[in-house]
Amino acid sequence: MVIQTLQDVRSLASKMYPSASSSSFDNVVLTGGVALNSVTNGILKSGGGPFRRIYIPPFVGDEGVAFGAAVKCAMEGCKGDESKKRIVKGMLEDFEPYTGTVYGEEDIRDAIEGFEGSIRVERYEGREEKLLECVAGRIAKGEVVAWYQGSSEIGPRALGHRSILGDPRNGTLVEFINKRIKVRENFRPFAPSVMKEHVAEWFEWEGGVDENDTDVSPYMSLTLKAREDKMERIPAVIHVDGSSRIQSVDGGKKGTKLYHRLINKFFELTGVPMVLNTSFNTIKGEPIVEKPRGAMVSFLTRAPELSCLVLGDYLVERREVTVGLGDKFEVNGGFSLTTRERFWGGKGDMGTVEETTVRMQGLEEWGEIVIDPEVGGDVLTLMDGTRTVKEVADEIGLDVDDIVRVVGDMEKKMLLVAVIEK
């Protein structure tokens, strides 16, 4: 069934839950693949179905089975003990989706160690407000930032703990992030993380069917239409039909308090109470980063266009790369190359492109790194620590600007290491 109108949704709901409209059964939990249909979810939760209360958990796929099994066992273990049952229910009422491992100070320091020659690091210990101001200011200037905080999210959405953030006012970011950072089709839209108290001001949300349900879309489960007078101000998070799959961010909850404060800093600078949010993974099909080490590798080796990585209270930047024609480089270990055709789609930009990736032997955690498809393989083969950049350029037949660009990109991605002659 193709869902296009409110009537379609009502028809679908009545077929799925035929007894709902003729009984007092008015609560529903949506799970399974269908619960990832954020358009349908938005209509249902706005009153387009027979239910008064609708709950869409963050883990609607198979990962939710384990959580549900744990809850069932916990409740069965409380039979006859009301005090234990109240404890379990209280835990469920306070549930937040940040259930991953909490990595501490030592994990972050270990992740940074070994990359010191390629990065600049500033720690904002005890200066959280300054860190938030710095990051919000960078986003407002058009920079794209990797944001890693606390424990990871359960489910398929990045909800402000493992995110790549940008300015929703900058429409060019859609192509930039898709093409240069995420390496995926150009038509993919991005979601806004919106301060909860400003959702109705910017999107067509009138409070839903349950007056007690004040949190609109905490798990990025609903698609809502942007208001006509706001749409042009946030082009980077508006789909072609004028809608957005939003995340409402609650400043009163432990897991989103820091993220809400960051968005509020951006709001103070720009008058826009949201940021562009996409998952922190820099290769199509790659899972969202989990460990601090994975965040460092993803930031340094695959996404040189990310301006910085915020890792807890550390702000990490790459050192400026300068390539001279007399410089010598060597490859950071053995490597294997793969060349393939990749489909590329988007407005005025569609077809296939040749893509070359490299895997470093002994550094499997780096995964596949995209390099220049025309000469990247030749540069890696010839950069053996004995030839200068100019000599490699002459051997391949590249002009000066092109060799500097290719070598600079490879050094940023840590594929090439400068040779320091004594």
Short mmCIF file of C-alpha atoms in Angstrom, two decimals:
data_model
loop_
_atom_site.label_atom_id
_atom_site.label_comp_id
_atom_site.label_asym_id
_atom_site.label_seq_id
_atom_site.Cartn_x
_atom_site.Cartn_y
_atom_site.Cartn_z
CA MET A 1 0.00 0.00 0.00
CA VAL A 2 1.41 3.39 -1.00
CA ILE A 3 0.90 5.92 1.80
CA GLN A 4 0.25 9.36 0.36
CA THR A 5 -2.60 10.91 2.32
CA LEU A 6 -4.05 11.06 5.80
CA GLN A 7 -6.86 8.78 4.60
CA ASP A 8 -4.27 6.18 3.52
CA VAL A 9 -2.83 6.16 7.03
CA ARG A 10 -6.25 5.85 8.67
CA SER A 11 -7.08 2.98 6.31
CA LEU A 12 -3.77 1.26 7.10
CA ALA A 13 -4.30 1.70 10.86
CA SER A 14 -7.82 0.27 10.71
CA LYS A 15 -6.58 -2.77 8.77
CA MET A 16 -3.67 -3.36 11.15
CA TYR A 17 -5.74 -2.80 14.30
CA PRO A 18 -9.39 -3.51 13.38
CA SER A 19 -10.59 -3.60 17.00
CA ALA A 20 -9.05 -0.26 17.98
CA SER A 21 -11.83 1.99 16.69
CA SER A 22 -14.60 -0.08 18.30
CA SER A 23 -13.10 -0.66 21.75
CA SER A 24 -11.37 1.13 24.60
CA PHE A 25 -8.01 -0.12 23.30
CA ASP A 26 -6.33 3.18 22.54
CA ASN A 27 -2.62 2.63 23.36
CA VAL A 28 -0.12 1.25 20.86
CA VAL A 29 3.61 0.61 20.64
CA LEU A 30 4.96 0.59 17.08
CA THR A 31 7.90 -1.72 16.30
CA GLY A 32 9.38 -3.56 13.36
CA GLY A 33 10.49 -2.14 10.03
CA VAL A 34 7.18 -0.33 9.55
CA ALA A 35 7.96 1.81 12.60
CA LEU A 36 10.91 3.32 10.69
CA ASN A 37 8.39 4.94 8.33
CA SER A 38 8.64 8.38 9.87
CA VAL A 39 6.02 9.88 7.53
CA THR A 40 3.34 7.44 8.72
CA ASN A 41 4.49 7.87 12.32
CA GLY A 42 4.11 11.63 12.07
CA ILE A 43 0.55 11.37 10.76
CA LEU A 44 -0.47 8.76 13.35
CA LYS A 45 0.97 10.69 16.26
CA SER A 46 -0.64 13.91 15.03
CA GLY A 47 -4.09 12.30 15.21
CA GLY A 48 -4.34 10.43 11.91
CA GLY A 49 -5.33 7.12 13.47
CA PRO A 50 -7.54 5.51 16.12
CA PHE A 51 -5.02 5.67 18.98
CA ARG A 52 -4.68 8.21 21.75
CA ARG A 53 -1.20 7.23 22.95
CA ILE A 54 1.52 6.08 20.58
CA TYR A 55 5.00 5.05 21.67
CA ILE A 56 7.78 4.44 19.16
CA PRO A 57 10.93 3.12 20.85
CA PRO A 58 14.41 3.93 19.52
CA PHE A 59 15.09 0.23 18.87
CA VAL A 60 12.27 -0.85 16.55
CA GLY A 61 14.40 -3.48 14.78
CA ASP A 62 15.82 -6.78 15.99
CA GLU A 63 17.97 -4.99 18.57
CA GLY A 64 14.77 -4.28 20.49
CA VAL A 65 14.14 -8.00 21.02
CA ALA A 66 16.97 -8.26 23.53
CA PHE A 67 15.71 -5.23 25.44
CA GLY A 68 12.16 -6.56 25.46
CA ALA A 69 13.32 -9.98 26.67
CA ALA A 70 15.23 -8.34 29.54
CA VAL A 71 12.20 -6.29 30.56
CA LYS A 72 9.93 -9.37 30.43
CA CYS A 73 12.31 -11.36 32.63
CA ALA A 74 12.63 -8.45 35.07
CA MET A 75 8.86 -8.08 35.39
CA GLU A 76 8.34 -11.84 35.82
CA GLY A 77 10.98 -11.80 38.54
CA CYS A 78 8.94 -9.18 40.40
CA LYS A 79 5.78 -11.27 40.70
CA GLY A 80 4.34 -10.85 44.16
CA ASP A 81 6.83 -8.12 45.07
CA GLU A 82 5.27 -4.71 44.42
CA SER A 83 8.33 -2.76 45.62
CA LYS A 84 10.57 -4.48 43.07
CA LYS A 85 7.94 -3.96 40.38
CA ARG A 86 7.87 -0.23 41.15
CA ILE A 87 11.66 -0.09 40.80
CA VAL A 88 11.55 -1.74 37.37
CA LYS A 89 8.70 0.49 36.21
CA GLY A 90 10.61 3.55 37.45
CA MET A 91 13.66 2.50 35.47
CA LEU A 92 11.53 2.11 32.36
CA GLU A 93 9.90 5.51 32.84
CA ASP A 94 13.34 7.12 33.10
CA PHE A 95 14.68 5.17 30.12
CA GLU A 96 16.97 6.95 27.67
CA PRO A 97 18.47 5.36 24.55
CA TYR A 98 22.12 5.93 25.52
CA THR A 99 22.76 2.37 26.63
CA GLY A 100 26.23 1.76 25.17
CA THR A 101 29.48 1.38 27.09
CA VAL A 102 30.72 4.50 28.86
CA TYR A 103 34.32 5.15 27.82
CA GLY A 104 36.38 7.09 30.31
CA GLU A 105 39.29 9.49 30.38
CA GLU A 106 41.88 6.73 29.93
CA ASP A 107 40.09 5.40 26.83
CA ILE A 108 40.10 8.86 25.24
CA ARG A 109 43.78 9.43 26.03
CA ASP A 110 44.64 6.00 24.58
CA ALA A 111 42.69 6.85 21.42
CA ILE A 112 44.59 10.10 20.95
CA GLU A 113 47.98 8.51 21.67
CA GLY A 114 49.91 7.67 18.55
CA PHE A 115 48.33 10.42 16.45
CA GLU A 116 50.10 13.34 18.18
CA GLY A 117 52.21 14.17 15.13
CA SER A 118 49.11 14.65 12.99
CA ILE A 119 46.81 16.55 15.37
CA ARG A 120 46.42 19.52 17.69
CA VAL A 121 44.52 18.86 20.91
CA GLU A 122 42.99 21.26 23.40
CA ARG A 123 41.29 20.02 26.54
CA TYR A 124 38.41 22.02 28.03
CA GLU A 125 38.44 20.39 31.45
CA GLY A 126 36.29 22.52 33.78
CA ARG A 127 35.47 24.86 30.85
CA GLU A 128 32.38 23.18 29.41
CA GLU A 129 30.70 26.48 28.59
CA LYS A 130 33.74 27.57 26.57
CA LEU A 131 33.76 24.28 24.67
CA LEU A 132 30.08 24.67 23.75
CA GLU A 133 30.62 28.27 22.64
CA CYS A 134 33.59 27.22 20.52
CA VAL A 135 31.75 24.35 18.80
CA ALA A 136 28.55 26.36 18.23
CA GLY A 137 30.63 29.18 16.76
CA ARG A 138 32.38 26.80 14.37
CA ILE A 139 29.06 25.35 13.19
CA ALA A 140 27.63 28.86 12.72
CA LYS A 141 30.65 29.72 10.52
CA GLY A 142 29.87 26.79 8.23
CA GLU A 143 32.21 24.15 9.62
CA VAL A 144 31.16 20.51 9.91
CA VAL A 145 32.00 18.99 13.30
CA ALA A 146 32.23 15.43 14.63
CA TRP A 147 30.59 15.21 18.08
CA TYR A 148 31.32 12.24 20.38
CA GLN A 149 29.92 12.23 23.93
CA GLY A 150 29.12 9.65 26.60
CA SER A 151 27.64 6.27 25.76
CA SER A 152 26.33 5.37 22.32
CA GLU A 153 22.71 5.21 21.23
CA ILE A 154 20.75 1.98 20.86
CA GLY A 155 18.94 1.77 17.53
CA PRO A 156 19.71 3.09 14.03
CA ARG A 157 19.65 6.85 14.72
CA ALA A 158 22.40 9.15 15.95
CA LEU A 159 20.78 11.18 18.72
CA GLY A 160 23.53 13.57 19.77
CA HIS A 161 26.14 11.23 21.24
CA ARG A 162 27.72 9.97 17.98
CA SER A 163 26.87 12.70 15.48
CA ILE A 164 28.23 14.83 12.66
CA LEU A 165 26.81 18.34 13.05
CA GLY A 166 26.37 21.26 10.65
CA ASP A 167 24.50 24.51 10.06
CA PRO A 168 20.92 23.89 8.85
CA ARG A 169 20.89 27.34 7.20
CA ASN A 170 23.56 26.28 4.70
CA GLY A 171 21.87 24.43 1.84
CA THR A 172 25.20 23.56 0.19
CA LEU A 173 26.02 21.27 3.10
CA VAL A 174 23.69 18.56 1.75
CA GLU A 175 25.88 17.88 -1.28
CA PHE A 176 29.10 18.62 0.63
CA ILE A 177 28.45 16.11 3.43
CA ASN A 178 26.98 13.44 1.16
CA LYS A 179 29.78 13.67 -1.39
CA ARG A 180 32.84 14.56 0.67
CA ILE A 181 32.19 13.08 4.12
CA LYS A 182 29.55 10.34 3.97
CA VAL A 183 30.47 9.29 0.39
CA ARG A 184 26.93 8.40 -0.64
CA GLU A 185 24.13 9.43 -3.02
CA ASN A 186 23.56 13.15 -3.31
CA PHE A 187 19.80 13.04 -2.72
CA ARG A 188 20.06 11.75 0.88
CA PRO A 189 18.41 14.29 3.23
CA PHE A 190 19.57 15.27 6.70
CA ALA A 191 17.66 15.58 9.95
CA PRO A 192 17.45 18.53 12.35
CA SER A 193 17.97 18.17 16.09
CA VAL A 194 15.54 20.78 17.42
CA MET A 195 15.23 22.19 20.93
CA LYS A 196 12.02 20.59 22.17
CA GLU A 197 10.46 23.87 23.24
CA HIS A 198 10.79 25.32 19.70
CA VAL A 199 9.40 22.42 17.61
CA ALA A 200 5.88 23.85 17.16
CA GLU A 201 7.32 27.23 16.18
CA TRP A 202 9.26 25.78 13.24
CA PHE A 203 7.23 22.69 12.26
CA GLU A 204 3.54 21.86 11.83
CA TRP A 205 2.96 20.25 15.20
CA GLU A 206 -0.12 21.13 17.22
CA GLY A 207 0.53 18.86 20.19
CA GLY A 208 -0.68 15.48 18.95
CA VAL A 209 -3.60 13.47 20.29
CA ASP A 210 -2.23 12.97 23.81
CA GLU A 211 -2.00 16.23 25.76
CA ASN A 212 0.38 14.56 28.22
CA ASP A 213 2.83 13.63 25.45
CA THR A 214 4.99 16.75 25.35
CA ASP A 215 8.08 15.19 23.74
CA VAL A 216 7.40 15.14 20.02
CA SER A 217 10.11 12.96 18.48
CA PRO A 218 12.98 12.24 20.90
CA TYR A 219 14.25 9.30 18.82
CA MET A 220 13.99 10.92 15.36
CA SER A 221 10.89 8.85 14.57
CA LEU A 222 8.53 11.45 13.04
CA THR A 223 8.47 13.44 9.83
CA LEU A 224 6.76 16.82 10.07
CA LYS A 225 6.19 19.63 7.58
CA ALA A 226 8.22 22.77 8.15
CA ARG A 227 6.19 25.95 8.58
CA GLU A 228 6.02 28.06 5.43
CA ASP A 229 7.64 31.12 7.01
CA LYS A 230 10.58 29.07 8.36
CA MET A 231 11.34 26.72 5.49
CA GLU A 232 13.72 28.98 3.58
CA ARG A 233 15.84 29.57 6.67
CA ILE A 234 16.82 25.91 7.11
CA PRO A 235 17.29 24.44 3.59
CA ALA A 236 19.89 21.86 4.66
CA VAL A 237 17.34 19.90 6.72
CA ILE A 238 14.27 20.25 4.48
CA HIS A 239 13.39 17.43 2.08
CA VAL A 240 12.02 18.13 -1.42
CA ASP A 241 8.42 17.93 -0.13
CA GLY A 242 9.03 20.51 2.62
CA SER A 243 9.28 17.95 5.42
CA SER A 244 11.92 16.98 7.98
CA ARG A 245 12.50 13.87 10.09
CA ILE A 246 13.09 15.67 13.35
CA GLN A 247 14.67 14.88 16.70
CA SER A 248 13.20 16.88 19.57
CA VAL A 249 15.92 17.50 22.17
CA ASP A 250 14.88 17.77 25.81
CA GLY A 251 17.14 19.93 27.99
CA GLY A 252 15.72 18.36 31.13
CA LYS A 253 16.93 14.82 30.46
CA LYS A 254 20.33 13.59 31.53
CA GLY A 255 21.28 12.08 28.18
CA THR A 256 20.43 15.16 26.10
CA LYS A 257 21.20 17.99 28.52
CA LEU A 258 24.65 18.76 27.08
CA TYR A 259 23.42 18.43 23.48
CA HIS A 260 20.53 20.80 24.24
CA ARG A 261 22.98 23.33 25.67
CA LEU A 262 25.09 23.13 22.50
CA ILE A 263 22.04 23.73 20.30
CA ASN A 264 21.01 26.62 22.54
CA LYS A 265 24.44 28.22 22.03
CA PHE A 266 23.91 27.94 18.29
CA PHE A 267 20.42 29.43 18.74
CA GLU A 268 21.88 32.40 20.61
CA LEU A 269 24.29 33.03 17.72
CA THR A 270 21.89 32.51 14.81
CA GLY A 271 18.28 32.65 15.96
CA VAL A 272 17.82 29.07 14.70
CA PRO A 273 17.07 26.53 17.50
CA MET A 274 18.42 23.45 15.74
CA VAL A 275 21.48 21.90 14.13
CA LEU A 276 21.87 19.52 11.21
CA ASN A 277 22.53 16.05 12.63
CA THR A 278 23.71 12.94 10.82
CA SER A 279 25.31 9.78 12.16
CA PHE A 280 29.04 9.72 12.84
CA ASN A 281 30.13 7.22 10.21
CA THR A 282 32.14 8.35 7.23
CA ILE A 283 31.79 5.45 4.80
CA LYS A 284 28.49 4.24 3.33
CA GLY A 285 27.40 1.03 5.06
CA GLU A 286 29.78 1.52 7.99
CA PRO A 287 28.17 1.36 11.45
CA ILE A 288 28.10 4.41 13.70
CA VAL A 289 31.41 4.75 15.56
CA GLU A 290 31.41 3.17 19.02
CA LYS A 291 34.81 3.56 20.72
CA PRO A 292 36.97 6.70 21.03
CA ARG A 293 39.62 4.98 18.92
CA GLY A 294 37.07 4.40 16.16
CA ALA A 295 36.11 8.07 16.29
CA MET A 296 39.75 9.13 15.89
CA VAL A 297 40.35 6.74 12.98
CA SER A 298 37.15 7.82 11.22
CA PHE A 299 37.97 11.51 11.71
CA LEU A 300 41.61 11.31 10.61
CA THR A 301 41.68 8.71 7.85
CA ARG A 302 38.36 9.08 6.04
CA ALA A 303 36.94 12.56 6.45
CA PRO A 304 39.53 15.34 6.06
CA GLU A 305 36.69 17.80 5.42
CA LEU A 306 35.50 17.50 9.04
CA SER A 307 36.93 20.58 10.75
CA CYS A 308 37.35 19.03 14.20
CA LEU A 309 36.38 16.17 16.49
CA VAL A 310 34.95 16.85 19.94
CA LEU A 311 35.83 13.81 22.03
CA GLY A 312 34.39 14.33 25.50
CA ASP A 313 36.02 17.56 26.67
CA TYR A 314 38.88 17.28 24.14
CA LEU A 315 38.78 19.24 20.88
CA VAL A 316 40.93 17.56 18.23
CA GLU A 317 42.04 19.20 14.97
CA ARG A 318 44.39 18.11 12.20
CA ARG A 319 47.69 19.88 11.86
CA GLU A 320 48.00 21.99 8.72
CA VAL A 321 49.47 19.96 5.89
CA THR A 322 52.00 21.65 3.61
CA VAL A 323 53.52 19.72 0.75
CA GLY A 324 56.72 20.96 -0.91
CA LEU A 325 57.98 19.67 -4.25
CA GLY A 326 61.24 18.65 -2.61
CA ASP A 327 59.55 16.70 0.19
CA LYS A 328 59.77 12.92 0.40
CA PHE A 329 57.03 10.61 1.72
CA GLU A 330 56.63 6.91 2.33
CA VAL A 331 53.54 4.75 2.61
CA ASN A 332 52.33 3.98 6.13
CA GLY A 333 52.64 0.20 5.66
CA GLY A 334 51.56 -2.32 3.04
CA PHE A 335 48.34 -1.71 1.14
CA SER A 336 45.84 -3.19 -1.28
CA LEU A 337 43.79 -1.25 -3.82
CA THR A 338 40.21 -1.76 -5.02
CA THR A 339 38.63 0.02 -7.98
CA ARG A 340 34.89 -0.12 -8.61
CA GLU A 341 32.07 1.79 -10.24
CA ARG A 342 29.73 3.56 -7.84
CA PHE A 343 26.30 4.99 -8.69
CA TRP A 344 25.91 8.69 -8.03
CA GLY A 345 22.52 10.40 -7.99
CA GLY A 346 21.21 13.87 -7.33
CA LYS A 347 19.68 16.95 -8.89
CA GLY A 348 21.57 17.57 -12.13
CA ASP A 349 24.25 15.06 -11.09
CA MET A 350 23.52 11.42 -11.85
CA GLY A 351 25.38 8.45 -13.22
CA THR A 352 28.33 6.29 -12.23
CA VAL A 353 31.79 7.27 -11.10
CA GLU A 354 34.95 5.25 -10.71
CA GLU A 355 36.02 4.94 -7.09
CA THR A 356 39.38 3.73 -5.80
CA THR A 357 39.84 2.70 -2.18
CA VAL A 358 42.85 1.48 -0.24
CA ARG A 359 43.15 -0.85 2.76
CA MET A 360 46.28 -0.67 4.91
CA GLN A 361 47.72 -4.02 6.00
CA GLY A 362 47.85 -4.39 9.76
CA LEU A 363 45.47 -1.45 10.14
CA GLU A 364 42.19 -3.19 9.32
CA GLU A 365 40.33 -0.91 11.74
CA TRP A 366 40.89 1.92 9.25
CA GLY A 367 38.65 0.17 6.74
CA GLU A 368 38.52 1.34 3.12
CA ILE A 369 39.85 4.84 2.46
CA VAL A 370 38.88 6.67 -0.73
CA ILE A 371 41.76 8.06 -2.80
CA ASP A 372 42.10 9.81 -6.16
CA PRO A 373 40.78 7.28 -8.73
CA GLU A 374 43.12 8.37 -11.53
CA VAL A 375 46.56 8.60 -9.94
CA GLY A 376 46.15 7.63 -6.27
CA GLY A 377 47.42 4.09 -6.80
CA ASP A 378 50.46 5.32 -8.74
CA VAL A 379 51.33 7.87 -6.06
CA LEU A 380 51.17 5.24 -3.29
CA THR A 381 53.33 2.86 -5.33
CA LEU A 382 56.03 5.43 -6.14
CA MET A 383 56.18 7.20 -2.76
CA ASP A 384 58.83 4.90 -1.28
CA GLY A 385 60.77 7.47 0.76
CA THR A 386 63.49 7.96 -1.88
CA ARG A 387 61.70 10.07 -4.49
CA THR A 388 60.68 13.71 -4.03
CA VAL A 389 57.15 14.90 -4.76
CA LYS A 390 58.46 16.58 -7.94
CA GLU A 391 60.14 13.37 -9.13
CA VAL A 392 56.92 11.39 -8.62
CA ALA A 393 54.96 14.06 -10.50
CA ASP A 394 57.37 13.90 -13.43
CA GLU A 395 57.25 10.12 -13.53
CA ILE A 396 53.43 10.01 -13.56
CA GLY A 397 53.04 13.08 -15.79
CA LEU A 398 51.17 15.24 -13.25
CA ASP A 399 51.38 19.00 -13.00
CA VAL A 400 52.50 20.66 -9.76
CA ASP A 401 49.04 21.62 -8.45
CA ASP A 402 47.65 18.11 -8.93
CA ILE A 403 50.52 16.29 -7.20
CA VAL A 404 50.38 18.66 -4.23
CA ARG A 405 46.61 18.11 -3.94
CA VAL A 406 46.82 14.30 -4.13
CA VAL A 407 49.79 13.97 -1.76
CA GLY A 408 48.24 16.46 0.66
CA ASP A 409 44.99 14.48 0.74
CA MET A 410 46.87 11.25 1.40
CA GLU A 411 48.93 12.79 4.18
CA LYS A 412 45.75 14.13 5.81
CA LYS A 413 44.33 10.63 5.71
CA MET A 414 47.58 9.29 7.20
CA LEU A 415 48.32 7.07 4.20
CA LEU A 416 51.63 8.86 3.59
CA VAL A 417 54.19 9.84 6.22
CA ALA A 418 56.80 12.53 5.65
CA VAL A 419 60.42 11.36 5.62
CA ILE A 420 62.60 13.52 7.87
CA GLU A 421 66.16 13.38 6.60
CA LYS A 422 68.92 13.73 9.20
#
